């Protein structure tokens, strides 16, 4: 029998993965926070995925973290700031040789989780798929994209990638997953905070060309210093390409701030500044950007971690 996909976090990405895997016939079990959430989920009757304007409900099985079934494969689909605590709660249920797939954006949370569960194999992912919630247990598949998966300490691809093929989840096994995560982090650092501070769509940064270019210069220095020269290659060009290609969109951080939701700042700009400090690298504009963003978040009553 095929291995069950336990999916931790029934938010945007968790729902996007759980529904497509379930639709393809893979065994899937959602792990919800507590009995109250489980009861609410059962009353709703399943997860709804809205794709091309069509809503379809999938009655994916669910449980709480206290369930006793051992976990062999865990898709961690919560925010970066929740990942460590969420996985800690499940650690006693992890079977020997369990595999975790970490969908968190940015860097820092993956290593924190991996350190906590040394008995498990942790696979890091970087995704350009886009989804958002438009109701409880209901997610809109907003942007088709791609997911890279990899394990920096073990290059062999897991056999369950077949399940992703069957589910129609576009993916590729990457032996350079850290480079991909660093590159995405640099893009997010050059774009997202500025869209918040200038309160604009990504395309609005075309009016702040110099500011973007200066940040790209410092981010390039950082990537090179921390052994990621491939992630640094033509960074400014790529940032400008993304700004142009996504001109009409609000960045994910802008959306979080506009909805007064906690951001993942500590795993993006915060992580970059921390690593720069560790390398005794002076990056004044990046540091100032972090300070401005923190001040702005505090002014809105949002946490800065
Ligand atoms: P989300 O907020 O929509 O979903 C996270 C879910 O995890 C929530 O339902 C939350 O209640 C749940 N959760 C948190 N702690 C939990 C716990 N202890 N037990 C059970 N459930 C718990 O977040 P998202 O948008 O799906 O993002 C998840 C990660 O994927 C983030 O790091 C994000 O940056 C990244 N990402 C998201 C998208 C996207 O389009 N949404 C795209 C690429 C990357
Ligand atoms: O990933 C993004 C985000 O909004 O989080 C892009 C579109 C690349 C902007 O940084």
XYZ file of C-alpha atoms and ligand atoms in Angstrom:
359
model
C 0.000 0.000 0.000
C 1.294 3.503 -0.713
C 2.520 5.667 2.122
C 0.094 8.209 3.597
C 0.787 11.894 3.009
C 0.241 13.656 6.316
C -0.328 17.339 5.556
C 0.314 19.770 8.397
C -1.531 23.052 7.831
C -4.777 23.283 5.868
C -3.973 26.770 4.529
C -3.255 27.831 0.959
C -0.383 25.555 -0.019
C -1.436 22.681 2.242
C -4.861 22.620 0.594
C -3.357 22.945 -2.882
C -1.207 19.872 -2.282
C -3.708 17.823 -0.267
C -6.544 18.182 -2.785
C -4.431 17.372 -5.835
C -2.850 14.344 -4.137
C -6.246 13.102 -2.930
C -7.764 13.633 -6.378
C -5.012 11.411 -7.822
C -5.914 8.646 -5.354
C -2.986 9.066 -2.932
C -3.804 8.475 0.751
C -3.854 11.890 2.475
C -4.541 12.924 6.082
C -4.702 16.530 7.216
C -3.325 17.432 10.618
C -5.376 20.250 12.138
C -4.432 22.286 15.189
C -6.908 20.883 17.704
C -10.262 19.191 18.278
C -12.206 22.425 17.684
C -10.643 22.890 14.227
C -11.243 19.218 13.459
C -14.902 19.570 14.392
C -15.261 22.694 12.217
C -13.557 20.916 9.319
C -15.799 17.874 9.609
C -18.860 20.123 9.628
C -17.635 21.745 6.386
C -17.310 18.289 4.784
C -13.895 18.729 3.207
C -11.469 21.060 1.471
C -12.602 23.105 -1.492
C -10.195 23.938 -4.304
C -11.214 26.601 -6.789
C -9.459 26.090 -10.098
C -10.200 28.053 -13.288
C -13.274 29.431 -11.492
C -14.658 25.955 -10.727
C -14.987 24.892 -7.078
C -14.613 21.225 -6.149
C -14.837 19.787 -2.634
C -12.572 16.914 -1.539
C -13.427 14.959 1.609
C -9.818 14.544 2.752
C -9.521 12.678 6.076
C -8.301 14.748 9.034
C -6.960 14.312 12.557
C -5.360 16.304 15.375
C -1.659 16.191 16.338
C -2.612 13.859 19.218
C -3.691 11.033 16.937
C -1.588 7.899 17.466
C -0.897 6.807 13.883
C 2.831 6.919 13.045
C 3.864 9.450 10.418
C 6.112 8.298 7.591
C 5.742 11.282 5.258
C 4.889 14.778 6.439
C 4.236 17.793 4.237
C 4.878 20.838 6.430
C 2.652 23.555 4.952
C 2.484 26.180 7.688
C 4.215 29.570 7.762
C 7.945 29.679 8.496
C 7.333 31.147 11.981
C 5.054 28.218 12.933
C 7.095 25.346 11.485
C 9.396 24.548 14.392
C 6.663 24.402 17.044
C 4.285 22.512 14.756
C 6.870 19.832 13.969
C 8.004 19.598 17.613
C 4.490 18.560 18.526
C 4.570 15.761 15.972
C 8.124 14.562 16.654
C 7.002 11.647 18.883
C 4.840 10.347 16.033
C 7.600 10.311 13.403
C 8.458 6.748 12.314
C 12.128 5.807 11.915
C 13.275 7.090 8.513
C 10.317 9.473 8.225
C 10.518 12.124 5.515
C 9.475 15.758 5.914
C 8.844 18.078 2.989
C 9.285 21.701 4.089
C 7.352 24.180 1.932
C 8.354 27.327 3.845
C 9.554 30.379 1.997
C 12.830 32.061 2.973
C 15.574 30.426 5.021
C 16.135 29.594 8.656
C 13.009 27.653 9.508
C 14.110 24.576 7.527
C 17.398 24.204 9.437
C 15.600 24.808 12.729
C 13.152 21.980 11.935
C 15.885 19.630 10.671
C 17.939 20.107 13.852
C 14.899 19.246 15.908
C 14.206 15.911 14.154
C 17.632 14.415 13.364
C 16.023 10.986 12.891
C 14.057 12.227 9.861
C 15.051 13.153 6.320
C 14.158 16.786 5.644
C 13.507 17.784 2.060
C 13.464 21.509 1.333
C 11.139 22.968 -1.279
C 10.917 26.225 -3.173
C 7.649 26.905 -4.939
C 6.386 29.493 -7.383
C 2.819 28.172 -7.252
C 0.301 30.700 -5.964
C -2.833 30.156 -3.904
C -4.925 32.105 -1.428
C -7.792 31.396 0.923
C -11.153 32.916 0.123
C -13.023 31.262 2.979
C -12.597 28.681 5.679
C -11.371 25.387 4.138
C -11.501 26.987 0.687
C -8.520 27.869 -1.489
C -8.182 29.511 -4.898
C -5.421 28.201 -7.168
C -4.266 31.616 -8.384
C -0.981 31.050 -10.160
C 0.318 27.949 -11.847
C 3.996 27.545 -11.115
C 6.676 25.072 -10.275
C 8.176 23.458 -7.191
C 11.815 22.497 -6.752
C 12.624 19.928 -4.087
C 15.978 18.868 -2.755
C 18.038 17.538 0.110
C 21.370 19.307 0.523
C 22.837 16.361 2.443
C 21.652 13.511 0.204
C 21.363 13.905 -3.571
C 19.188 10.847 -4.294
C 15.591 11.679 -5.239
C 12.826 9.993 -3.225
C 10.572 7.515 -4.981
C 7.386 9.363 -3.994
C 8.048 12.011 -6.641
C 5.862 9.609 -8.678
C 2.918 10.680 -6.519
C 3.550 14.296 -7.546
C 3.604 13.261 -11.232
C 0.288 11.460 -10.761
C -1.184 14.464 -8.929
C -0.096 16.882 -11.667
C 2.115 18.889 -9.294
C 4.837 20.318 -11.548
C 8.171 19.697 -9.857
C 11.821 18.917 -10.292
C 14.372 17.325 -7.991
C 17.192 19.804 -7.454
C 20.649 19.004 -6.118
C 21.115 22.766 -5.684
C 18.071 23.474 -3.533
C 19.956 25.870 -1.241
C 20.991 27.952 -4.241
C 17.327 28.101 -5.325
C 16.191 29.111 -1.835
C 18.890 31.792 -1.578
C 18.023 33.175 -5.019
C 14.317 33.382 -4.102
C 15.212 34.955 -0.751
C 17.311 37.605 -2.518
C 14.457 38.366 -4.937
C 12.022 38.651 -2.060
C 14.427 40.928 -0.127
C 14.900 43.244 -3.119
C 11.180 43.492 -3.909
C 8.826 42.742 -1.028
C 9.945 45.229 1.689
C 10.045 48.111 -0.804
C 6.524 47.350 -2.023
C 5.384 47.604 1.619
C 7.289 50.825 2.341
C 6.218 52.517 -0.905
C 2.751 50.934 -0.650
C 2.773 49.875 -4.294
C 2.354 46.960 -6.651
C 5.546 45.222 -7.805
C 5.495 47.357 -10.963
C 5.604 50.520 -8.830
C 9.252 49.708 -8.084
C 10.085 50.740 -11.636
C 9.960 54.278 -10.166
C 12.563 53.301 -7.544
C 15.176 51.884 -9.867
C 18.207 53.219 -7.933
C 16.994 51.903 -4.592
C 16.402 48.450 -6.117
C 19.807 48.477 -7.834
C 21.619 49.410 -4.604
C 19.898 46.578 -2.709
C 20.753 44.117 -5.493
C 24.405 45.153 -5.204
C 24.442 44.430 -1.466
C 22.504 41.179 -1.848
C 24.986 40.052 -4.519
C 27.855 40.717 -2.084
C 26.058 38.720 0.593
C 25.358 35.728 -1.658
C 28.965 35.621 -2.818
C 30.270 35.873 0.750
C 28.148 33.007 1.961
C 29.201 30.613 -0.789
C 26.249 31.092 -3.151
C 27.834 32.647 -6.275
C 25.324 30.931 -8.592
C 22.433 32.540 -6.705
C 24.123 35.918 -7.165
C 24.499 35.715 -10.942
C 22.741 38.583 -12.752
C 20.601 39.195 -9.672
C 19.658 42.752 -10.585
C 18.605 41.704 -14.088
C 16.423 38.926 -12.646
C 14.873 41.273 -10.064
C 14.023 43.752 -12.822
C 12.566 40.933 -14.936
C 10.330 39.791 -12.037
C 9.235 43.371 -11.288
C 8.220 43.740 -14.921
C 6.580 40.286 -15.228
C 4.579 40.728 -12.001
C 4.007 44.477 -12.337
C 0.266 44.243 -11.691
C 0.605 42.063 -8.545
C 0.994 42.982 -4.916
C 3.909 41.088 -3.334
C 3.069 38.468 -0.717
C 4.483 40.711 2.027
C 2.397 43.645 0.840
C -0.694 41.416 0.952
C 0.165 40.236 4.475
C 0.676 43.791 5.754
C -2.450 45.114 3.991
C -4.465 42.363 5.755
C -2.652 43.028 9.046
C -1.230 39.490 9.042
C 2.137 38.623 10.515
C 4.896 38.619 7.860
C 7.770 36.163 7.394
C 10.321 39.018 7.711
C 12.634 37.042 10.038
C 13.072 34.349 7.390
C 13.657 36.803 4.528
C 15.253 40.210 5.172
C 15.896 39.361 8.837
C 17.741 36.194 7.836
C 19.812 38.049 5.215
C 20.848 40.723 7.756
C 21.680 38.100 10.387
C 23.917 36.160 7.992
C 25.620 39.398 6.852
C 26.391 40.218 10.479
C 27.735 36.707 11.058
C 30.104 37.257 8.124
C 31.005 40.752 9.447
C 29.745 42.167 6.169
C 28.630 45.783 6.264
C 25.488 46.180 4.123
C 24.140 49.607 5.137
C 21.164 49.799 2.774
C 19.918 46.327 3.593
C 20.257 47.051 7.326
C 18.448 50.369 6.925
C 15.704 48.661 4.923
C 15.202 46.182 7.771
C 14.993 49.036 10.301
C 12.462 50.947 8.174
C 10.357 47.824 7.712
C 10.407 46.979 11.427
C 9.382 50.555 12.306
C 6.555 50.357 9.769
C 5.320 46.981 11.076
C 5.368 48.280 14.662
C 3.406 51.369 13.626
C 0.680 48.998 12.443
C 0.853 46.875 15.595
C 2.373 43.943 13.694
C 5.181 41.775 15.060
C 8.632 42.207 13.553
C 9.801 38.634 14.092
P -1.395 29.808 5.229
O -1.370 30.778 6.345
O -2.433 29.929 4.172
O -1.511 28.332 5.814
C -0.804 27.882 6.932
C -1.730 26.976 7.724
O -0.955 26.310 8.718
C -2.859 27.725 8.441
O -4.080 27.100 8.139
C -2.501 27.551 9.919
O -3.635 27.504 10.750
C -1.798 26.215 9.871
N -0.973 25.917 11.050
C -0.043 26.693 11.655
N 0.467 26.064 12.733
C -0.166 24.868 12.804
C -0.086 23.770 13.706
N 0.744 23.795 14.760
N -0.873 22.700 13.489
C -1.734 22.672 12.433
N -1.857 23.668 11.537
C -1.072 24.761 11.725
O 0.072 29.822 4.580
P 0.492 29.515 3.071
O 0.194 30.704 2.239
O -0.018 28.182 2.660
O 2.068 29.473 3.240
C 2.767 28.375 3.764
C 4.233 28.561 3.383
O 4.346 28.435 1.960
C 4.779 29.945 3.745
O 6.116 29.861 4.154
C 4.687 30.713 2.428
O 5.622 31.767 2.312
C 4.978 29.594 1.422
N 4.442 29.857 0.086
C 3.122 30.188 -0.071
C 2.624 30.410 -1.339
C 1.176 30.768 -1.575
O 0.811 31.059 -2.720
N 0.317 30.772 -0.600
C 3.486 30.275 -2.457
C 4.817 29.920 -2.253
C 5.288 29.713 -0.966
O 7.695 35.802 -4.568
C 7.233 36.915 -4.639
C 6.376 37.391 -3.530
O 5.534 38.251 -3.725
O 6.554 36.850 -2.425
C 7.602 37.776 -5.817
C 6.464 37.881 -6.777
C 8.782 37.158 -6.556
C 8.028 39.140 -5.385
O 9.139 39.079 -4.565
